[in-house]
Amino acid sequence: MIKLKLAIQKSGRLHDDSVAFIEKCGINLPINKAILTAESPNFPIQLLFLRDDDIPSFVENGVADIGIVGLNEVAEQSKNIDIIKELGFSKCRLSLAVPKSFPYQELTDLNGLKIATSYPHILQKFLKENQIQAIIQQISGSVEIAPSVGLAESIFDIVSSGSTLISNGLKEIHTVMKSQAVLVCNKNLDSEKRQIVDKLLFRMQALLEAKNFKYIMFNFPNESKETIVNIIPGMKSPTIVPLGDEKWSALHSVVEENLFWLKIEELKKAGAEDIVVLPIEKIIK
Ligand code: ATP
Ligand code: MG
């Protein structure tokens, strides 16, 4: 039977979340770190474990059919591949930073400086777009130490919490791009492989959809029914069940995570009590 070849990082910051994400899609993986490939017993997929730098080119030339890699790496390499899904993990940003003591005010302050980075193409494009003349010093790692060892006056690197910058005496001055893990796909898959990709995307979508919602249950006095239903309209319409006390009902529905606290405040004002909120694992529309 034909199998879809999915490239993921062998070890590093993307590895664990990539494996967890695939497993949450109901795909079992017999992971043995000593080997560089693994086949799922319950989904037509073969995993290839690679350095993250190699994933875009392996997907471009068809050695892998799809891959999970950071958008930063995809943007840096600009290979001829499709980005087919944002996966919502490994969120970080690519930012410019300077030593804390640098009197930074605006981007033009970077003119004439040396900037150390592992992302020379993204940086070059950004400098060109902003008409800044700086010298790009390409290094493959430990970029944060470049200013303190005199290699460069500024850096351009991955930031997530910013604590690495702070502990190296640096301050973030400008975010150039936001990144997260993405699913990339070869441009010339045959229809059989496309069908497997579509199955995988369907499962991924159910997980990603669920992440933005919570399941909510609460009791409310019947006279507030209209107000309550306006606050929580649900996917089609909320489930309302009568309680033993005929003056009260219970409502079950889903609510968007980013509106959650706002909705709770409105519900309480409308007389809702005993509010219970649960995480949702998957939503299939
Ligand atoms: P490899 O050995 O596979 O080449 P690497 O050392 O190049 O790995 P990692 O540090 O494991 O890369 O990071 C892999 C990806 O994880 C990055 O390209 C980025 O997309 C994401 N990432 C890196 N640092 C962070 C962070 N602090 N928070 C969230 N995501 C991050
Ligand atoms: Mg790498």
Tab-separated table of N, CA and C and ligand atoms in Angstrom, residues 9 51-53 73, ligand 2:
chain	number	residue	atom	x	y	z
A	9	GLN	N	11.250	16.939	12.503
A	9	GLN	CA	12.586	17.150	13.075
A	9	GLN	C	12.993	15.924	13.902
A	51	ARG	N	17.138	16.785	10.207
A	51	ARG	CA	17.445	18.123	10.716
A	51	ARG	C	16.398	19.073	10.151
A	52	ASP	N	15.961	20.041	10.929
A	52	ASP	CA	14.897	20.914	10.419
A	52	ASP	C	15.329	21.689	9.162
A	53	ASP	N	16.636	22.005	9.067
A	53	ASP	CA	17.138	22.740	7.887
A	53	ASP	C	16.911	21.962	6.595
A	73	GLU	N	12.083	28.829	8.902
A	73	GLU	CA	12.993	28.039	8.061
A	73	GLU	C	12.491	28.037	6.611
B	2	MG	MG	18.418	23.498	12.117
